[in-house]
CSV table of C-alpha atoms in Angstrom, one decimal:
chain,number,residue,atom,x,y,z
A,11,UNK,CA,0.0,0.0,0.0
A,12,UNK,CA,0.9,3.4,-0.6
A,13,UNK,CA,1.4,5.5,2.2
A,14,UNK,CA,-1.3,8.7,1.8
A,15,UNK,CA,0.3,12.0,2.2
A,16,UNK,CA,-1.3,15.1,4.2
A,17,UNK,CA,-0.5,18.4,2.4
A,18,UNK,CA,-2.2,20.9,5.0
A,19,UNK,CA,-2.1,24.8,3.6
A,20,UNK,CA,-3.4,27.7,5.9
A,21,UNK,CA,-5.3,30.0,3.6
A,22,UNK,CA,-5.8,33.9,4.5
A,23,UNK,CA,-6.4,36.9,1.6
A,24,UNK,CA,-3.6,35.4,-0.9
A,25,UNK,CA,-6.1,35.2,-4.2
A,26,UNK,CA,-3.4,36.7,-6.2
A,27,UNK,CA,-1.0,33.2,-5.1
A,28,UNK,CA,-3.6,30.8,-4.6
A,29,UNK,CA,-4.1,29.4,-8.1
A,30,UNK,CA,-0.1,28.6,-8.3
A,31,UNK,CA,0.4,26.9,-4.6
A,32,UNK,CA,-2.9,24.7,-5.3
A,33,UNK,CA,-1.9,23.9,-8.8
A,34,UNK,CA,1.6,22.9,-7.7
A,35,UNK,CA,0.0,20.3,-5.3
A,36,UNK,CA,-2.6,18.9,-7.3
A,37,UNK,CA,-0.3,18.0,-10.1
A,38,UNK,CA,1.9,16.4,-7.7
A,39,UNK,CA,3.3,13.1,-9.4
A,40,UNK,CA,2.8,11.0,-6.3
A,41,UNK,CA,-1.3,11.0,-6.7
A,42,UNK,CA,-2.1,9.5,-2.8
A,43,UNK,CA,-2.9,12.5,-1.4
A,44,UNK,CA,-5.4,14.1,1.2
A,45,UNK,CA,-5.2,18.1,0.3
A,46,UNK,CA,-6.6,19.7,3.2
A,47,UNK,CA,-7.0,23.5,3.0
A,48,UNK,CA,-7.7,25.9,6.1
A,49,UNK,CA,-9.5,29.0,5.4
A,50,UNK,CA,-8.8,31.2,8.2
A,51,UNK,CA,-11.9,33.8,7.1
A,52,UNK,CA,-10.2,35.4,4.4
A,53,UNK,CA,-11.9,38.5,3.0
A,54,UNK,CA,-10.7,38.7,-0.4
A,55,UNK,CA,-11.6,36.0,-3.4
A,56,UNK,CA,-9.5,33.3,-1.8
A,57,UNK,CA,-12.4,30.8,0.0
A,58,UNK,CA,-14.1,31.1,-3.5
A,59,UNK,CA,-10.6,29.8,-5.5
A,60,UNK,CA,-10.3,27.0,-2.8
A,61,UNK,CA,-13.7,26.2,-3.3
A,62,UNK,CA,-13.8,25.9,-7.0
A,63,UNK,CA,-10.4,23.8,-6.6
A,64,UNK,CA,-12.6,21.6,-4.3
A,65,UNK,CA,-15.4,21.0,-6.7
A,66,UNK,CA,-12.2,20.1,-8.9
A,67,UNK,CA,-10.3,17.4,-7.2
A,68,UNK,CA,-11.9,14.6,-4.9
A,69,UNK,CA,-8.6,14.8,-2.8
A,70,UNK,CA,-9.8,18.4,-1.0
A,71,UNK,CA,-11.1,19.2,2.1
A,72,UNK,CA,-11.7,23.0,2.7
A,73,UNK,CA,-12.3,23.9,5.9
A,74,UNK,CA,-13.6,27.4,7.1
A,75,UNK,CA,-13.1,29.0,10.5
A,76,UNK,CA,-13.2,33.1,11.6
A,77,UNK,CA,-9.7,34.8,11.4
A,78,UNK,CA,-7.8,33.1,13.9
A,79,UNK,CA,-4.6,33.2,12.9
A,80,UNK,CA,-2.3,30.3,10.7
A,81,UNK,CA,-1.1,28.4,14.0
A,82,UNK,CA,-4.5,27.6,14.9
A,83,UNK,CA,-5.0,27.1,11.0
A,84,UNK,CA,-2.6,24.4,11.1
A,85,UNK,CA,-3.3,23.1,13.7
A,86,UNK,CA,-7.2,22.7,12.6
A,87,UNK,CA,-5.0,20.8,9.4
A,88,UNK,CA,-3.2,18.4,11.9
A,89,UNK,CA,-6.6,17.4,14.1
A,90,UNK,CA,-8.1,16.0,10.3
A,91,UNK,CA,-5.6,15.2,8.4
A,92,UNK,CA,-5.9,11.0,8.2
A,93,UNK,CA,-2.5,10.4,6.3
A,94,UNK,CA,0.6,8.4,7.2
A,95,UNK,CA,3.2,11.6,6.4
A,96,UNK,CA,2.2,15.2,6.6
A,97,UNK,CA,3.7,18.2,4.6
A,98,UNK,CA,3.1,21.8,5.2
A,99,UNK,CA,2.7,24.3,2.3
A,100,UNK,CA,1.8,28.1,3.1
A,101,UNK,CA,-0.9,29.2,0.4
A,102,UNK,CA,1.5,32.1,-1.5
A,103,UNK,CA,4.3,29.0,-2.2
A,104,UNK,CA,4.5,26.3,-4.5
A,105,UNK,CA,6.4,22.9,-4.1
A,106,UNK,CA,8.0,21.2,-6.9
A,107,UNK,CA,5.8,18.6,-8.9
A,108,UNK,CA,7.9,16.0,-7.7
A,109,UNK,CA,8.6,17.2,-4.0
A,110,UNK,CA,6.0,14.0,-2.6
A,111,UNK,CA,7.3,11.5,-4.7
A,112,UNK,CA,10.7,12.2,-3.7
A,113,UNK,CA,10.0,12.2,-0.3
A,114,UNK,CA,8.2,9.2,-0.3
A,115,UNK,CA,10.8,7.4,-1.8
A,116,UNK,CA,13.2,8.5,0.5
A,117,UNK,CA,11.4,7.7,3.6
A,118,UNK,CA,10.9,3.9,2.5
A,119,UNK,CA,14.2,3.9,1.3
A,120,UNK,CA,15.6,4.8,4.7
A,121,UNK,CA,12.7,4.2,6.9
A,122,UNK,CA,12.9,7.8,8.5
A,123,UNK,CA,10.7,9.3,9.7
A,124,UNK,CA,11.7,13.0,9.0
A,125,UNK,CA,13.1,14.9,5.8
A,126,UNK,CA,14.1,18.3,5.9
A,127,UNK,CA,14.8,19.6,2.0
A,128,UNK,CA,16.2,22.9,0.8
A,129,UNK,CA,14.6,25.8,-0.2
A,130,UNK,CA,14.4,27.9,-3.2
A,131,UNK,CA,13.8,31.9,-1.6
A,132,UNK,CA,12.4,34.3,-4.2
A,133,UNK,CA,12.9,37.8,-3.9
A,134,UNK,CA,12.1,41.2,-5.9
A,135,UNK,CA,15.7,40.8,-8.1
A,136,UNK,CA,17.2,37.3,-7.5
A,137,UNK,CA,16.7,33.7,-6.4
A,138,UNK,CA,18.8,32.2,-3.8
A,139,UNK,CA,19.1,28.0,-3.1
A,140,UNK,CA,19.0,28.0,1.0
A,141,UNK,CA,20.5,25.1,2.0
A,142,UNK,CA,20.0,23.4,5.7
A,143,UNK,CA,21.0,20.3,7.4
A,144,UNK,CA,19.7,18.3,10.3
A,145,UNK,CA,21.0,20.6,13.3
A,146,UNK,CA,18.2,22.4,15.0
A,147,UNK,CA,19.8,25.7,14.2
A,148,UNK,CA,20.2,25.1,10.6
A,149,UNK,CA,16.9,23.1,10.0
A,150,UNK,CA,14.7,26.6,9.4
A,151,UNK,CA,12.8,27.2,11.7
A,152,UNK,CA,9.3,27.2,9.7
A,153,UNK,CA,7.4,23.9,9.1
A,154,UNK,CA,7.4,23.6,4.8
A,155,UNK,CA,10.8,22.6,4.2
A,156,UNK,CA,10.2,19.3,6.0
A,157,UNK,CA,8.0,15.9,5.6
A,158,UNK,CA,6.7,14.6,8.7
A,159,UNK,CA,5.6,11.1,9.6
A,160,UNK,CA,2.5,12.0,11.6
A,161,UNK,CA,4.0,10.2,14.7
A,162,UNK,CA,6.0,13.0,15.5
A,163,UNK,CA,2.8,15.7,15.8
A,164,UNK,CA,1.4,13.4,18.5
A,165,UNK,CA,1.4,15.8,21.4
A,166,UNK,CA,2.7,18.3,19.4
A,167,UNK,CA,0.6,21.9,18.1
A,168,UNK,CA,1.6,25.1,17.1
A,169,UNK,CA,1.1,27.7,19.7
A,170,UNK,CA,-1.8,29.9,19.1
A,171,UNK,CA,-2.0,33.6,19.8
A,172,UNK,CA,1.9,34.3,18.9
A,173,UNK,CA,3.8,35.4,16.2
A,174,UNK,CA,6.9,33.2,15.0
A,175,UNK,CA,4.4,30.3,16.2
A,176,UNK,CA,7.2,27.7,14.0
A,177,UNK,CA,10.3,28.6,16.3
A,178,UNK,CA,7.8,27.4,18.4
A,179,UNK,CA,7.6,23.9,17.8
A,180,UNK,CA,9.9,23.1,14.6
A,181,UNK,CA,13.4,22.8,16.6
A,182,UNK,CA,11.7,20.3,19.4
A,183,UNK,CA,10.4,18.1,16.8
A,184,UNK,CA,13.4,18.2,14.8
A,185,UNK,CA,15.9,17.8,17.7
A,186,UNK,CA,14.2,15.1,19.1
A,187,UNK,CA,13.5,12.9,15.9
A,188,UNK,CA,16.5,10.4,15.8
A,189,UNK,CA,15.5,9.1,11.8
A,190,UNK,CA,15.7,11.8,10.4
A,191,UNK,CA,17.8,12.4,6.7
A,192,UNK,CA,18.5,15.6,4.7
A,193,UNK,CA,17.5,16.0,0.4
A,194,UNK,CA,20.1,18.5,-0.8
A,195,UNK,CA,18.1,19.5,-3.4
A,196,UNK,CA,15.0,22.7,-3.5
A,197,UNK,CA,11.7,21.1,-3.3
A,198,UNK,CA,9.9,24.4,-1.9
A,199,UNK,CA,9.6,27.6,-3.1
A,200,UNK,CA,9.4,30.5,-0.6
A,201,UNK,CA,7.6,33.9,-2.4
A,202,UNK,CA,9.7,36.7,-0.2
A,203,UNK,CA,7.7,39.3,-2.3
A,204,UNK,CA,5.1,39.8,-0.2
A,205,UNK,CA,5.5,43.1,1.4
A,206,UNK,CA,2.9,42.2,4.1
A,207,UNK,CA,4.0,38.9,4.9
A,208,UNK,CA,4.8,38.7,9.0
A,209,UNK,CA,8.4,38.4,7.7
A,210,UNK,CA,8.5,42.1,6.9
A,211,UNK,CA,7.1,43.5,9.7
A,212,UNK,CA,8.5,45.6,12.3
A,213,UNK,CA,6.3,45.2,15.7
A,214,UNK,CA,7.3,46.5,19.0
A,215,UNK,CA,4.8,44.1,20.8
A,216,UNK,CA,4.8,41.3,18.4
A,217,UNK,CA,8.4,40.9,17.8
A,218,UNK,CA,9.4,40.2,21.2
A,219,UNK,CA,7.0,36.8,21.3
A,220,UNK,CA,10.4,35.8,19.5
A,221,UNK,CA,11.7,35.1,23.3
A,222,UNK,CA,8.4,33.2,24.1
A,223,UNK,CA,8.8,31.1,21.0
A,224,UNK,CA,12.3,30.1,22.6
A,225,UNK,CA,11.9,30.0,25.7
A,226,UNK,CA,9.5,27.0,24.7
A,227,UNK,CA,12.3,25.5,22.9
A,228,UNK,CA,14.8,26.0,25.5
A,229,UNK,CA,12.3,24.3,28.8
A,230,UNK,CA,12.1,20.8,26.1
A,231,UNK,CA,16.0,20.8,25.1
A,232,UNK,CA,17.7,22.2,27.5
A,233,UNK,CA,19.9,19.5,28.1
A,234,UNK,CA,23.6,18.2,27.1
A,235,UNK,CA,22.5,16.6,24.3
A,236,UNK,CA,21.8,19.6,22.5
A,237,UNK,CA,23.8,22.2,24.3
A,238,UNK,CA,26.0,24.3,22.0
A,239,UNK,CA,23.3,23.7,19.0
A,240,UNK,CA,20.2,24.9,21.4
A,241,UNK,CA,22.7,28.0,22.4
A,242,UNK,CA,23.2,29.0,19.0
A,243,UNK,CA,19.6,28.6,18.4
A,244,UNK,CA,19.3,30.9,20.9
A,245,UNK,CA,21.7,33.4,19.2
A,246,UNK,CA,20.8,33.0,15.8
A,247,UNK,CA,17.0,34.1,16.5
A,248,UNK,CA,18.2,36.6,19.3
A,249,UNK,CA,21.0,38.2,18.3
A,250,UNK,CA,20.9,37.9,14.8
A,251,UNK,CA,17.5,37.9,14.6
A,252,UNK,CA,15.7,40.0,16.7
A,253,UNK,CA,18.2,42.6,17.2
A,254,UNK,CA,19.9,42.9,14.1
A,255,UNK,CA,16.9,42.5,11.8
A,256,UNK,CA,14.0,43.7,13.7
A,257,UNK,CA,15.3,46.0,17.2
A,258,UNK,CA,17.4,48.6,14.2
A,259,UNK,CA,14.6,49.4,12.5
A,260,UNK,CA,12.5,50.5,15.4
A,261,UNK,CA,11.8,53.9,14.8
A,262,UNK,CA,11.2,54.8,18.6
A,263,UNK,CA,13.9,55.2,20.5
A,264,UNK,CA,12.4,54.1,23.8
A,265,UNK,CA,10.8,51.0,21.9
A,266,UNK,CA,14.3,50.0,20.4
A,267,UNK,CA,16.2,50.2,24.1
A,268,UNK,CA,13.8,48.2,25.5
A,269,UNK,CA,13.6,45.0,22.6
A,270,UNK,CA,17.5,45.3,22.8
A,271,UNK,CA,17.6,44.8,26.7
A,272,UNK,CA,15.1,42.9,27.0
A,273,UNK,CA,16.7,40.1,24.4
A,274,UNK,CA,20.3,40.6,25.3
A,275,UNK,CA,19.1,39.9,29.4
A,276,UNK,CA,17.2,36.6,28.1
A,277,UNK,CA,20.0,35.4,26.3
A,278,UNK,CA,22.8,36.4,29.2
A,279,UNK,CA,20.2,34.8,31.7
A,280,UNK,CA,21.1,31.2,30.0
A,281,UNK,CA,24.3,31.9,28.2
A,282,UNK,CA,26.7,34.0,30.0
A,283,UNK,CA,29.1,33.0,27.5
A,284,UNK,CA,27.1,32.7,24.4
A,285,UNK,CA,29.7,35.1,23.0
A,286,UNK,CA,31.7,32.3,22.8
A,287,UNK,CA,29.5,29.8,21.5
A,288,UNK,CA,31.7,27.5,18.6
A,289,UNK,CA,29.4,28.0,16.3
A,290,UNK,CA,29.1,31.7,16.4
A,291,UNK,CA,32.9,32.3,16.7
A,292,UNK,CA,33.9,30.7,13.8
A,293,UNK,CA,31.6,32.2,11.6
A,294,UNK,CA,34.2,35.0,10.2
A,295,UNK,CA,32.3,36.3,7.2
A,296,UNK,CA,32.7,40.0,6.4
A,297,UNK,CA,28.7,40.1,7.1
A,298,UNK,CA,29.5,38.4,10.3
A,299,UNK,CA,31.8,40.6,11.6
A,300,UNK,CA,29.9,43.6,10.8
A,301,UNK,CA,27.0,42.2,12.6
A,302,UNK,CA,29.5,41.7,15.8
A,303,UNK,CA,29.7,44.8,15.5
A,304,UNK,CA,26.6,46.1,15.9
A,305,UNK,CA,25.8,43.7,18.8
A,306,UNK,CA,28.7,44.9,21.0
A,307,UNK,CA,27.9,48.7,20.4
A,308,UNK,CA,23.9,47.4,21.7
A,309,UNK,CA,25.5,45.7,24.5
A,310,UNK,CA,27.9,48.9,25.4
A,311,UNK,CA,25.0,50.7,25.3
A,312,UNK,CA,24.6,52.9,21.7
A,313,UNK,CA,21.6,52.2,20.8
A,314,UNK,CA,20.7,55.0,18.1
A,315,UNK,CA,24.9,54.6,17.0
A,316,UNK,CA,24.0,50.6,16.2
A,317,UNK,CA,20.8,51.0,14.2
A,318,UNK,CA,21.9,54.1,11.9
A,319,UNK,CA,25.7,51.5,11.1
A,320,UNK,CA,23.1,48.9,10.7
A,321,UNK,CA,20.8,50.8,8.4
A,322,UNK,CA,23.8,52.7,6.6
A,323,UNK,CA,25.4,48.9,5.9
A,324,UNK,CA,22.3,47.8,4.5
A,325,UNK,CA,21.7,50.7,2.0
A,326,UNK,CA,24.9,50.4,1.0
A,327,UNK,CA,24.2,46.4,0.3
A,328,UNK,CA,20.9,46.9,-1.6
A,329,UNK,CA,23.0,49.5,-3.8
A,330,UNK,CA,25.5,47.0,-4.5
A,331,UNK,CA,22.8,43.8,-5.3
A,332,UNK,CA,21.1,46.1,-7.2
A,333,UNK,CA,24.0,47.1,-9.8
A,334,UNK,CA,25.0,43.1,-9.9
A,335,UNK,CA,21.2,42.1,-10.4
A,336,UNK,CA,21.0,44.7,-13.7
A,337,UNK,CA,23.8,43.5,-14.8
A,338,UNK,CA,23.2,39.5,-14.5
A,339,UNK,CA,19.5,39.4,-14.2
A,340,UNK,CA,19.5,37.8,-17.5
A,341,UNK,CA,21.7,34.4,-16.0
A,342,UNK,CA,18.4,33.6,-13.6
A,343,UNK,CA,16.3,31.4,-15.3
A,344,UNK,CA,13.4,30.2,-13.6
A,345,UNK,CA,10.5,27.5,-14.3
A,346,UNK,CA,7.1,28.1,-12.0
């Protein structure tokens, strides 16, 4: 018997995306599939597109519910879904029309039970291959990159009410799966272009339920097992993460100091030394050094000195990919 795949997709205002995630799943080679689709009470055309998709293919369940957010989306997904391996898709993505079959081969090849894949990010002027690897630093931290044997959900949810809901839960289940095998090869792709996708925004209140997120992580792997990679978890999502990317573009002053202190005393309150963490040390990119930087003027105390370097780096960046992107734009070629 062939084992039947879940392919759960959250569903909120994306009618411009819809039609090329659903299409990307329905002509999936591997045909055993239970397409479950979550509308969380969209207002645009999108419950009408899932709908007609519905009437289309036997293999779809649509689901409605009042805005209540894609965690509780997903996990709506999780509490139907019937099939032996579960895969997560969000509704302005696509997955390669072989992505199931692949996996599905793998796992009876290897009998694992989890496969984490790489990633194909698409932004305004280029494509980048993200590549990850079984660590729970280096996994990503969201749920679509991976295919799940629906043993490893038992127990498990994504927590509701938060933002970052995936740091959440993603590093516990991947930390604690021992089967577990890598695909170096892009079977999702992830639309960056999306200007009011969460990953763009810049919220005083929201942001900081980063440090909930891993304080969830840290209570179920805080152990030696996982030391150094939970630390640099830690640091990658804090420091990196939170400060870097979100605390320098706080506009309010007031706001910024408190994100940065509040972070840096969360991360010092586990990791005295994370400083010094192996992982973290030996990255010497120029990037990483730069964003060194920037943390020890936060930690000194220059707040407004570290955002405006921060900022100034960046422009100066975007300048830069902008001239190569003119210039090579026509070496990208790219099949939806």
């Amino acid at each position: 018997m062939l084992p039947k795949i879940s392919v759960i997709v959250p569903i909120y205002n994306v009618e411009k995306y819809l039609n090329r995630c659903l299409d990307s799943i329905i002509n999936q080679t591997y045909r055993n599939l239970e397409i479950i689709l979550i509308n969380d009470g969209s207002t645009d055309n999108s419950y009408s597109i899932a709908k007609s998709y519905e009437e289309l293919d036997s293999r779809i369940i649509l689901l409605n519910q009042t805005n209540q957010g894609q965690a509780k989306a997903r996990n709506e997904g999780l509490i139907s879904c019937t099939g032996d391996y579960v895969l997560f898709v969000d509704s302005d993505d696509w997955i390669e029309n072989k992505c199931v079959q692949i996996c599905v081969e793998t796992v009876q090849r290897t009998k694992s039970q989890l496969i984490i894949f790489d990633i194909r990010l698409i932004k305004q002027s280029e494509i980048i291959y993200e590549e990850f690897d079984l660590s729970i630093f280096n996994c990503h931290s969201g749920p679509c990159n991976k295919f799940y044997s629906i043993d490893l959900w038992a127990n498990k949810t994504f927590p509701e009410s938060y933002w970052y809901e995936d740091l959440g839960v993603i590093p516990i289940i991947v930390g604690k799966c021992d089967k577990k095998v890598k695909i170096s090869e892009p079977l999702y792709n992830y639309d960056f272009t999306r200007q009011d996708s969460q990953s763009h925004q810049i919220n005083t209140k929201r942001n900081i339920d980063i440090l909930e997120m891993l304080d969830l992580v840290y209570q179920e792997l805080n152990t030696k097992q996982y030391s150094s990679e939970l630390e640099y978890l830690l640091i990658k999502h804090i420091v990196l993460g939170l400060l870097i990317r979100k605390a320098t573009y706080i506009k309010n002053t007031e706001d910024r100091k408190y994100i940065i202190k509040k972070a840096l005393l969360f991360l010092e309150t586990r990791y005295p030394m994370w400083a010094q963490n192996e992982y973290y040390v030996k990255n010497n990119s120029l990037k990483s050094i730069i964003e060194k930087v920037v943390v020890n003027l936060m930690k000194s105390g220059f707040y407004s000195l570290s955002s405006s370097i921060w900022k100034a780096i960046n422009i100066f960046g975007r300048l830069m990919n902008l001239s190569f992107h003119i210039k090579k734009k026509t070496e990208y070629k790219f099949e939806n």
